[in-house]
Coordinates of C-alpha atoms in Angstrom, one line a residue:
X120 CA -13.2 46.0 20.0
X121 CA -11.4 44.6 16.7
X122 CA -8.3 47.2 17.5
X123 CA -7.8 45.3 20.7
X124 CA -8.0 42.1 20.2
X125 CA -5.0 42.6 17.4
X126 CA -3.1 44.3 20.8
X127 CA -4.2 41.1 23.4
X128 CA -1.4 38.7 21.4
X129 CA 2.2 41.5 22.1
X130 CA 0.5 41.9 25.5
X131 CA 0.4 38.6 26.3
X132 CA 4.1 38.1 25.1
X133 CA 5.3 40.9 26.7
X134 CA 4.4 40.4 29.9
X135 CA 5.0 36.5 29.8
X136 CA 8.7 37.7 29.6
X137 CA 8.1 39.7 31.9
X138 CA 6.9 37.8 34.7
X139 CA 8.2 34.8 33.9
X140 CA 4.9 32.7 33.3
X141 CA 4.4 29.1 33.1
X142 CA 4.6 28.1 29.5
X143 CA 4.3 23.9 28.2
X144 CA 4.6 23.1 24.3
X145 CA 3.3 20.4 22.5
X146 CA 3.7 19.0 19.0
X147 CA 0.0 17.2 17.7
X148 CA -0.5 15.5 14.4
X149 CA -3.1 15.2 12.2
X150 CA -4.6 13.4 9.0
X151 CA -5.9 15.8 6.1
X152 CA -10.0 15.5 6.2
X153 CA -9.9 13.7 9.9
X154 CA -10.9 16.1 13.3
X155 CA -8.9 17.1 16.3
X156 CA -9.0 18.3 19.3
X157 CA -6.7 21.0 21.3
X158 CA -7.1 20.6 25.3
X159 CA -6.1 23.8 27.1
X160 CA -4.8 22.2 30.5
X161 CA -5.6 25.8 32.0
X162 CA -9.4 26.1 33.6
X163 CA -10.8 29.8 33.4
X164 CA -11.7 32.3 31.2
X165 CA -9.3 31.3 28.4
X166 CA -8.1 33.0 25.0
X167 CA -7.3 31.1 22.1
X168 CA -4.9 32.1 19.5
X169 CA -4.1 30.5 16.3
X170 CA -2.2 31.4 12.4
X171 CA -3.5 34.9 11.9
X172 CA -5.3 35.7 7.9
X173 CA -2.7 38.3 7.1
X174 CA 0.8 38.7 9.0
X175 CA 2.8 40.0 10.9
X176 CA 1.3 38.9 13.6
X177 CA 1.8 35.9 13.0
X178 CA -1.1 34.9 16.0
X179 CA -4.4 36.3 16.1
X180 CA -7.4 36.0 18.6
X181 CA -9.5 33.3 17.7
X182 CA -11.8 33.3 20.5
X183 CA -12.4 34.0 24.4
X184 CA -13.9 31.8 26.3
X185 CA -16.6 29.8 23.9
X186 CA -17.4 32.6 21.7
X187 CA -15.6 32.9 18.4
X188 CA -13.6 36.0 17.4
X189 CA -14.9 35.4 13.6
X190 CA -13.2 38.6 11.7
X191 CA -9.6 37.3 12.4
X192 CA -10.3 34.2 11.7
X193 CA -8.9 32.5 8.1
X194 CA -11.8 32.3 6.1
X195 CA -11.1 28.6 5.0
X196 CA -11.1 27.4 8.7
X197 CA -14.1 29.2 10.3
X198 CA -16.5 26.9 9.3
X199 CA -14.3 24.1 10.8
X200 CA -13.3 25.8 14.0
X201 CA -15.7 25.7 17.8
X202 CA -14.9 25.7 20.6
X203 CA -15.9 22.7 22.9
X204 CA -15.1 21.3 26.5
X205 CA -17.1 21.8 30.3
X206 CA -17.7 25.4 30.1
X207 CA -19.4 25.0 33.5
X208 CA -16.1 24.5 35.3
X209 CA -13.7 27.0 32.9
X210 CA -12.6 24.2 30.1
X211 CA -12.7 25.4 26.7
X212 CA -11.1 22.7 24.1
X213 CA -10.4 24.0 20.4
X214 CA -11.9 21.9 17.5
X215 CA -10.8 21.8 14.2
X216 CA -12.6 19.6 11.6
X217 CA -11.9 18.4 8.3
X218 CA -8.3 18.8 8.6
X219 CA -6.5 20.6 5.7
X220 CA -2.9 21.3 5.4
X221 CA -3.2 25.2 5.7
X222 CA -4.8 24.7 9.2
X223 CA -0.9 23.4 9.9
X224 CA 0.6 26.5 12.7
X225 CA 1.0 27.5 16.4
X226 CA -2.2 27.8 18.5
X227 CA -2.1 28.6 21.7
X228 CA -4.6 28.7 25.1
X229 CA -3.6 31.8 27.6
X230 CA -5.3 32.4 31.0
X231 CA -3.4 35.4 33.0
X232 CA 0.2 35.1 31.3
X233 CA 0.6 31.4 31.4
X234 CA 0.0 29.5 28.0
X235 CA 0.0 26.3 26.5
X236 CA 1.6 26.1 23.2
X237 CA 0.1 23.0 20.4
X238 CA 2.5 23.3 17.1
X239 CA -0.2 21.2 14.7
X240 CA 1.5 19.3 11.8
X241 CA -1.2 18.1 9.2
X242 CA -0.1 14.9 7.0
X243 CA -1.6 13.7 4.2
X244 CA -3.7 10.6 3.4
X245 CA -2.5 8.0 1.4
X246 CA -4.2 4.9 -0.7
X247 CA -3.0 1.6 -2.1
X248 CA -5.4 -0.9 -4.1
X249 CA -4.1 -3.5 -6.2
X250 CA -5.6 -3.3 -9.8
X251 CA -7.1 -7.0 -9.4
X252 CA -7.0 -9.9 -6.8
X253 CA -5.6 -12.4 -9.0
X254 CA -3.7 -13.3 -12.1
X255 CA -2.4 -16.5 -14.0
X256 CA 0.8 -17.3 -15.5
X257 CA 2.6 -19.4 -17.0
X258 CA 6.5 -21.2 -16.3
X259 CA 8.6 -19.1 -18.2
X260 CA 6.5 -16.9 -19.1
X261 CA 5.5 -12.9 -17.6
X262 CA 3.2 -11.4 -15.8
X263 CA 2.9 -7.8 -14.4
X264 CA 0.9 -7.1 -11.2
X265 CA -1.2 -4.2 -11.6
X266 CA -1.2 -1.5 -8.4
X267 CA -3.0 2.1 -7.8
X268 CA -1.6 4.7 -5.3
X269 CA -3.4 7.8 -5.0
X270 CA -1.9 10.7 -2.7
X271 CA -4.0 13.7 -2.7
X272 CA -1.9 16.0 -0.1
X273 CA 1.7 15.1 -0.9
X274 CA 3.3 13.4 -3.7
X275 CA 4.2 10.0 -3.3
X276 CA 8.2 9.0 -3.2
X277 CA 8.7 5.3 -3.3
X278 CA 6.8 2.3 -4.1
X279 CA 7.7 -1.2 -3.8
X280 CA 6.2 -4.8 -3.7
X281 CA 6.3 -7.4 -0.9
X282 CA 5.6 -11.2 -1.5
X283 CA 4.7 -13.7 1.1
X284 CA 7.0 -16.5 2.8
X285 CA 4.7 -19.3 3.0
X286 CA 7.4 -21.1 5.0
X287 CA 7.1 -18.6 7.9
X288 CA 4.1 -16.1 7.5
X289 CA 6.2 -13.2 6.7
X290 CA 7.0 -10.6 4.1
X291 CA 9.9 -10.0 1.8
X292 CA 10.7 -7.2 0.0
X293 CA 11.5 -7.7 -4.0
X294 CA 14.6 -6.3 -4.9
X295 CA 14.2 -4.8 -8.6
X296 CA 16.3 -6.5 -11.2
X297 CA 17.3 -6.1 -14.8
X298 CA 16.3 -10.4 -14.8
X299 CA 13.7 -11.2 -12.3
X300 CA 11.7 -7.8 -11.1
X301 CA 11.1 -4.8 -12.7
X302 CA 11.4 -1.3 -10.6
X303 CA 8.0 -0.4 -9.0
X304 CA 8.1 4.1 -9.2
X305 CA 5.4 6.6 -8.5
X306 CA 4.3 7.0 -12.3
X307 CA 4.3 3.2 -12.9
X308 CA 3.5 1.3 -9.5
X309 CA 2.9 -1.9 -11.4
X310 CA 5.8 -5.1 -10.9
X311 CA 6.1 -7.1 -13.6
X312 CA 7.3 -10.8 -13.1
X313 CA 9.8 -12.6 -15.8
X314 CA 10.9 -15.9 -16.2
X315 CA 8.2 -17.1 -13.9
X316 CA 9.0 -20.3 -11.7
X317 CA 6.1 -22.3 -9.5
X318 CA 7.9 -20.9 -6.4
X319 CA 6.2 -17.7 -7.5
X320 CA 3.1 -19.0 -6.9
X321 CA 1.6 -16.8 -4.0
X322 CA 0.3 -13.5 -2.4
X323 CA 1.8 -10.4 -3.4
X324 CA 0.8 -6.8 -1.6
X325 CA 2.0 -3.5 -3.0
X326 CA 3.1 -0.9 -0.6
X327 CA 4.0 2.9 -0.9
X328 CA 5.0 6.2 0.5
X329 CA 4.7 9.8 0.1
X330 CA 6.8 12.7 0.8
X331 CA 4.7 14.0 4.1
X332 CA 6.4 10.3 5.4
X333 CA 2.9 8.3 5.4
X334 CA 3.5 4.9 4.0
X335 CA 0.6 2.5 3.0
X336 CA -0.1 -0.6 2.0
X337 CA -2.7 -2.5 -0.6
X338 CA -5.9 -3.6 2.1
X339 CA -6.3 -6.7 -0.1
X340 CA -3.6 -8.4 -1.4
X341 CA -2.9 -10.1 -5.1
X342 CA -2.8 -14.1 -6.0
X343 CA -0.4 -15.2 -8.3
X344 CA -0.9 -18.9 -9.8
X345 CA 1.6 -20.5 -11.9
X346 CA 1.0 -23.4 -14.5
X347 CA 3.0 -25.7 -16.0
X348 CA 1.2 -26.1 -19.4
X349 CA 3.9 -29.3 -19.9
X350 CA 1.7 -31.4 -17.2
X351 CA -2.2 -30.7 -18.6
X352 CA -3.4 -32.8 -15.1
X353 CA -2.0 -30.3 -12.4
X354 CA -4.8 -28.1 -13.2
X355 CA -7.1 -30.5 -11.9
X356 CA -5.0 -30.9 -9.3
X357 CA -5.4 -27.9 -8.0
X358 CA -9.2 -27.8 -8.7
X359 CA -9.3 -30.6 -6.7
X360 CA -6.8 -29.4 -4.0
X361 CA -9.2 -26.1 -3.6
X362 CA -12.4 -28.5 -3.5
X363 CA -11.1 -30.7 -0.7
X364 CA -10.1 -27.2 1.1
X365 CA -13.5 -26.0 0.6
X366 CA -15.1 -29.0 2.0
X367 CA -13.0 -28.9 5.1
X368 CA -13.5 -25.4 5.7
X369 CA -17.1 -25.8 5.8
X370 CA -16.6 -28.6 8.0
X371 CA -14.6 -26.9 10.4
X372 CA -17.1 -23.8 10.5
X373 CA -20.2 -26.3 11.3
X374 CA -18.1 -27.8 14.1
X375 CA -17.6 -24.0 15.4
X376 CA -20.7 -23.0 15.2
X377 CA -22.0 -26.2 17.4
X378 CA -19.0 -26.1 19.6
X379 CA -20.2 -21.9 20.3
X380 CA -23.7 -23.3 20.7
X381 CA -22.9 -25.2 23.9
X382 CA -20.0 -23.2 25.1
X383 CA -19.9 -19.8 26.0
X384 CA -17.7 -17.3 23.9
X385 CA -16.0 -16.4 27.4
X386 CA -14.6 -20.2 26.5
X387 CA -12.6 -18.8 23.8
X388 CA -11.0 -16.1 25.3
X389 CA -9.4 -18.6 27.4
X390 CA -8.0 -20.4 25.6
X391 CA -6.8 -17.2 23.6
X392 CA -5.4 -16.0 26.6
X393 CA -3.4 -19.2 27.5
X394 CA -1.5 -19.0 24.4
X395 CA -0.5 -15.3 24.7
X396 CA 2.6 -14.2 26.0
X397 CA 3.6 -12.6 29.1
X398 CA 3.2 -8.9 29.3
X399 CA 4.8 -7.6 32.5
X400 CA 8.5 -8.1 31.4
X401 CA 8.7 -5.0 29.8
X402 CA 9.2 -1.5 31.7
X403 CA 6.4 -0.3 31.9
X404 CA 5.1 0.8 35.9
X405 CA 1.4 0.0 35.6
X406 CA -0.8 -2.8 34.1
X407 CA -3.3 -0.2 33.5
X408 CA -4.2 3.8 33.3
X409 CA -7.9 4.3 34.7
X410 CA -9.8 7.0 32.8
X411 CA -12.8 8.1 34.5
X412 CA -15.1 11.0 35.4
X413 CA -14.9 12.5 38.9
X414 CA -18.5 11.8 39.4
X415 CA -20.3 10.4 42.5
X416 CA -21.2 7.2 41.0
X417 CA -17.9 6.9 38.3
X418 CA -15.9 7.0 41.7
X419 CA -17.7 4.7 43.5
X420 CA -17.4 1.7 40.7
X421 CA -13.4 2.7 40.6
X422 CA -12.6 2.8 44.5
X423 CA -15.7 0.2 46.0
X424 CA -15.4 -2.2 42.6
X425 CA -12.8 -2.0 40.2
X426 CA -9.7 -1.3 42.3
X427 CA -10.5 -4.2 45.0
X428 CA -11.0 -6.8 42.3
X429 CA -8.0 -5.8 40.3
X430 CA -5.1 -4.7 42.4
X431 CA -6.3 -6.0 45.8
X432 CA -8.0 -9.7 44.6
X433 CA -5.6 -10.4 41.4
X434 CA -2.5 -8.6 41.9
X435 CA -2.9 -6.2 38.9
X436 CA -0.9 -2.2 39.2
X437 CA -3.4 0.4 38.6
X438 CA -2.5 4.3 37.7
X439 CA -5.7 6.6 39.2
X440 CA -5.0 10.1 39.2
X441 CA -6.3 10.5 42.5
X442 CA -3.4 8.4 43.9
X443 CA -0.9 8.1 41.4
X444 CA -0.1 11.9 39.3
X445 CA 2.6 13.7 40.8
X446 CA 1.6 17.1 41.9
X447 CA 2.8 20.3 41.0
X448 CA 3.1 18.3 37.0
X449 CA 1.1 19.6 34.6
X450 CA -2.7 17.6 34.3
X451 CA -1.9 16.5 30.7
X452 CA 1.7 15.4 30.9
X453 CA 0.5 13.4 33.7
X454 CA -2.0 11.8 31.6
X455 CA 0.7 11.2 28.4
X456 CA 3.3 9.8 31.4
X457 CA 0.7 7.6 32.8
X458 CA -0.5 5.9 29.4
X459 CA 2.6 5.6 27.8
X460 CA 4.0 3.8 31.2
X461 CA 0.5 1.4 31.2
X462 CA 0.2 -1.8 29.3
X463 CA -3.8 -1.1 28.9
X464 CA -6.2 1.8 29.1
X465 CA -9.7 1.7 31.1
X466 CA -12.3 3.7 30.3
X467 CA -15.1 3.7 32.5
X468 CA -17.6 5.1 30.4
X469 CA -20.8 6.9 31.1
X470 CA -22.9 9.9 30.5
X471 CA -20.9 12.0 32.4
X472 CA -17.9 10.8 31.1
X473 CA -18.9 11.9 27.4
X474 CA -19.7 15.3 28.8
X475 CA -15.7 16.4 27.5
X476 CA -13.2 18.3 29.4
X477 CA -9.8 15.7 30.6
X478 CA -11.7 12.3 29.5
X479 CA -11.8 13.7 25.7
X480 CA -7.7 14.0 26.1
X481 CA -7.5 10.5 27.9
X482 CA -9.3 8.8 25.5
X483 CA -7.2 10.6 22.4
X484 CA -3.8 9.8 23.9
X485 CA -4.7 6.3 24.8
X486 CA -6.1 5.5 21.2
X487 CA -2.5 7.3 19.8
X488 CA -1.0 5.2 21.7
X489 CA -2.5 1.9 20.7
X490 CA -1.7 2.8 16.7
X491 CA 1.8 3.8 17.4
X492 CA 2.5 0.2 19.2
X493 CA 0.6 -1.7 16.6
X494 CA -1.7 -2.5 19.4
X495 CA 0.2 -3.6 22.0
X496 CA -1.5 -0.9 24.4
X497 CA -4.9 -2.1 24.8
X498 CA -8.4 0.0 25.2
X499 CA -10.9 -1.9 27.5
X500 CA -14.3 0.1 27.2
X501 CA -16.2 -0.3 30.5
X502 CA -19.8 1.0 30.1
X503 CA -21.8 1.6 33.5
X504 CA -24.7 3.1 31.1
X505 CA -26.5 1.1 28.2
X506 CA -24.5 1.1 25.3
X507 CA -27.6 2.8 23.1
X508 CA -27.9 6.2 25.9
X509 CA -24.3 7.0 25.1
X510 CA -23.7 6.4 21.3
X511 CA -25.3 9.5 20.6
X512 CA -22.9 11.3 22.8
X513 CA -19.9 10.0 21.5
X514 CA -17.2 11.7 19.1
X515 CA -15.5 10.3 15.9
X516 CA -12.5 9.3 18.3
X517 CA -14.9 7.5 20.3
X518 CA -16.6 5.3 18.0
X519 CA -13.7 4.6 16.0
X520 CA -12.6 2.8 19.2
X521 CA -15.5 1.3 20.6
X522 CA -15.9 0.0 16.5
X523 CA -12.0 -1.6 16.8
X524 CA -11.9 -3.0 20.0
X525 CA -14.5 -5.4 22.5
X526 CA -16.1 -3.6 24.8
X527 CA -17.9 -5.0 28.3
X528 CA -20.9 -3.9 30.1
X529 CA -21.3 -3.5 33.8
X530 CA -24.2 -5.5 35.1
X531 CA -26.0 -3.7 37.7
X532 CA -28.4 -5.0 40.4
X533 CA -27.6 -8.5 42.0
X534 CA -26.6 -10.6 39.5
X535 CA -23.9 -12.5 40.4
X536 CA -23.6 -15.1 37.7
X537 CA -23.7 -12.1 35.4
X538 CA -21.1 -10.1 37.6
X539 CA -19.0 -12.8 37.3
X540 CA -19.2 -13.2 33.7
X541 CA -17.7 -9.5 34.2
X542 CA -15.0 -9.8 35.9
X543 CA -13.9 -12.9 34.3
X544 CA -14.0 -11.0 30.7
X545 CA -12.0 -8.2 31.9
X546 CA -9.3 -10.5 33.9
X547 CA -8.5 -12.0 30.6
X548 CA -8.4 -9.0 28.9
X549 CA -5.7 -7.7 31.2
X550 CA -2.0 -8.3 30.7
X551 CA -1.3 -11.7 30.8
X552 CA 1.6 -11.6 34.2
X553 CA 4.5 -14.6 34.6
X554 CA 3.9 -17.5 36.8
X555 CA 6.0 -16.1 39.5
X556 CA 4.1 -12.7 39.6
X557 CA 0.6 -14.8 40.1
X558 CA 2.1 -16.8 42.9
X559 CA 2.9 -13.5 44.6
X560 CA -0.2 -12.1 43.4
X561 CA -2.1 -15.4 45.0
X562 CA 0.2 -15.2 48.0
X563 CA -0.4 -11.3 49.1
X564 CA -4.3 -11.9 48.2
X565 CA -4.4 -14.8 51.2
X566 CA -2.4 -12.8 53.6
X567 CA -5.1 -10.3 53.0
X568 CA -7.7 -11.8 53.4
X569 CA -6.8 -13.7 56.6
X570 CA -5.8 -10.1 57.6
X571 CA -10.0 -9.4 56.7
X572 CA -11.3 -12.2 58.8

C-alpha cells in the first residue's frame, strides 16, 4: 500500500495533462504558532497532498478522505495536521496547527484529475514593548526612550520612533539626526532625545519590522514630560492641571453612568451612527455578503426575515449565494468575489452552521478581510441559538471574532418590543447610505407596499 501511494502523485499529474482537468491555485498566509485551514472546493472522496519528508517527489499523499497517510507525512507536522470538514456530504478541509515556517509548501486537494492548488507562506510574529511608560526630562537636557523588539522567526530590519501631533491626532515619524535624534537599529532600538525643548513634551510609540515584511508597533505607548527647572512653580502647575483633569473625568463618568441608567445603550449607537460617514460611495456592489447554512430553519430567517427587512423595507443590497454567485465559477472564488465586493459580512450563526464545510471558509475570508482594510469591512454576528450552546463549537477564528466585534441575538417567540430592539441594532450597524439613496430607499418601500395592499 506504501508503494502506491508514492505512484498516486505522477498519476495524477500525468493524466491532468492529459485530459485537460480543471485546476484553481491559491496563495494563503499564515502567522508562525497561529492555525489554518485549507478548504478543498471539490466534494467527494478527496486526496490530500502536501511537501513530501524526503524529495524528489516533491508531493506526497497525506491522506484520503479523513484518514491520515501517517508514514509520508514530515515528522514535525503530524501531530499538527487532521483533517476536518462535513464528511457526511464529501468535504474534507486540511488543518494545520501551530504554524511553523517548515510547514511553508504546495498542498494540494484532488478528486478524479481536477485539483485545487494552496501555495502556504508562513510569516513570522513580531513584538514591540517600550521599556517603560514614562520618563522625565529636563530643557536642555537628554533623555533616551527605552524600546524591546523581539522577532523569533525572522530577523528584524528597521526600527524607528513615531511621536504624536497633539495639534491633529496624528503620528510623525522622527528623522534621525546628528543634533536632535539618534538612529533607532535592530541591536539598539532605543531613541535618545538631545537638547530637549517643552514642545517635546508628549507620547512617543516605537515601531519595527522584520525581514518576513511584518511590521509592529509598541501596544502602549511612552510619556515624555519636560521641566523647566528655571520656574520651580510649573511643577505644581501641572500637579494641579492633572488634579482638575482627574476631577472632571470622574465627573464625566458619573454623568455616563446615570445617563446609561435611564437610556438604553441602543441610544448610543445612534448617535454613533449620525456622526459616521457615508459608506455607499465607494465601488463596492453589495451592502452585505450573507453567510449562512443551507438548513431548513437558517433559510427560513434569511428569505421570510432578514432579506424583507433589509433589502425590501430599508433599501439595503444583499449578496446570497442562492441568488447572487455566478454559476459555472468556482464555490470559493465566489465567496472571495462576493466579500471583497460587500461593505459588511452576516453571519447567521447556529449549530449547524458551526458544523464546518463552506461557512468555516466564509467566516476566514470575511475576518481577512476586515484586518486587511483596517476594519472598514464589518462582521455582524447574528446568533439564532443561545450564545452559551455554540461557544463550545466554535474554532479559534471564531472566537477571535465574536471576542473583537458586537454581536446580536435573535429573539424568538413574539416579542415584538424585543424584535424591534433587533432590527434596530442591526440597521445601525449597516452601512450608513447618502441622503439621496434613503429617499429612494423610502420611496421604492411605499410603492411597495401600496403594491401589498
Amino acid at each position: 500500500m506504501d508503494i502506491q501511494y508514492k505512484y498516486i502523485y505522477s498519476w495524477v499529474v500525468v493524466c491532468s495533462y492529459i485530459y485537460d482537468f480543471s485546476t484553481a491555485e491559491y496563495t494563503v498566509t499564515g502567522h508562525v504558532h497561529s492555525s489554518i485551514i485549507l478548504n478543498c472546493s471539490l466534494d467527494g472522496t478527496i486526496t490530500w497532498y502536501g511537501p513530501a519528508k524526503n524529495p524528489p517527489p516533491h508531493e506526497a499523499v497525506y491522506s484520503w478522505k479523513n484518514q491520515l497517510n501517517a508514514p509520508d507525512i514530515p515528522d514535525n507536522l503530524r501531530p499538527r495536521l487532521s483533517v476536518v470538514g462535513d464528511f457526511y456530504h464529501g468535504r474534507y478541509n486540511l488543518k494545520i496547527k501551530k504554524l511553523q515556517v517548515t510547514d511553508q509548501g504546495l498542498y494540494m486537494c484532488e478528486l478524479k484529475g481536477s485539483i485545487d492548488k494552496f501555495r502556504l507562506k508562513v510569516i513570522g510574529d513580531l513584538t514591540v514593548e517600550v521599556s517603560k511608560t514614562s520618563y522625565v526630562g529636563t530643557i536642555g537636557g537628554s533623555v533616551t526612550l527605552g524600546c524591546i523588539v523581539s522577532s523569533k522567526t525572522s530577523p528584524v530590519s528597521h526600527v524607528c520612533w513615531y511621536f504624536l501631533n497633539q495639534s491633529n491626532g496624528s503620528y510623525i515619524l522622527l528623522k534621525p539626526d546628528i543634533i536632535k535624534y539618534s538612529k533607532a537599529t535592530p541591536n539598539n532600538p532605543s531613541l535618545t532625545i538631545q537638547k530637549l525643548e517643552l514642545s517635546d513634551d508628549g507620547l512617543y510609540i516605537c515601531s519595527a519590522t522584520n525581514e518576513a515584511g511584518v511590521t509592529g508597533n509598541s501596544t502602549t505607548s511612552t510619556h515624555l514630560t519636560v521641566i523647566n527647572n528655571d520656574k520651580p512653580d510649573s511643577t505644581g502647575k501641572k500637579i494641579a492641571y492633572i488634579f482638575v483633569s482627574i476631577c472632571c473625568l470622574l465627573v464625566l463618568v458619573i454623568i455616563t453612568i446615570l445617563t446609561l441608567k435611564k437610556k438604553k445603550p441602543i441610544f448610543l449607537l445612534q448617535i454613533a451612527h449620525r456622526f459616521q460617514k457615508v459608506e455607499d460611495d465607494d465601488s463596492k456592489l453589495w451592502d452585505a455578503f450573507v453567510s449562512f447554512k443551507s438548513e431548513e430553519e437558517d433559510i427560513q430567517f434569511v428569505f421570510q426575515n432578514l432579506y424583507p427587512k433589509l433589502e425590501k423595507q430599508l433599501g439595503f443590497k444583499l449578496c446570497i449565494h442562492h441568488k447572487d454567485f455566478l454559476p459555472g465559477k468556482a464555490i470559493t472564488a465566489n465567496i472571495i468575489d462576493a466579500i471583497a465586493n460587500s461593505r459588511r459580512t452576516i453571519m447567521i450563526i447556529s449549530k449547524e452552521y458551526l458544523q464546518g464545510g463552506y461557512t468555516t471558509f466564509e467566516y476566514e475570508v470575511a475576518h481577512t478581510e476586515m484586518i486587511n482594510s483596517k476594519s472598514k469591512h464589518k462582521i455582524i454576528p447574528i446568533f439564532l441559538d443561545k450564545f452559551d450552546s455554540c461557544q463550545g463549537l466554535m474554532d479559534e477564528t471564531l472566537k477571535c471574532i465574536v471576542q473583537s466585534v458586537t454581536y446580536i441575538t435573535w429573539p424568538k417567540g413574539t416579542n415584538q418590543k424585543a424584535a424591534d430592539s433587533f432590527w434596530k441594532r442591526l440597521e445601525l450597524a449597516m452601512p450608513k447610505k447618502s441622503k439621496k439613496d434613503r429617499t429612494d430607499c423610502c420611496e421604492n418601500s411605499s410603492l411597495l407596499r401600496r403594491s401589498m395592499i
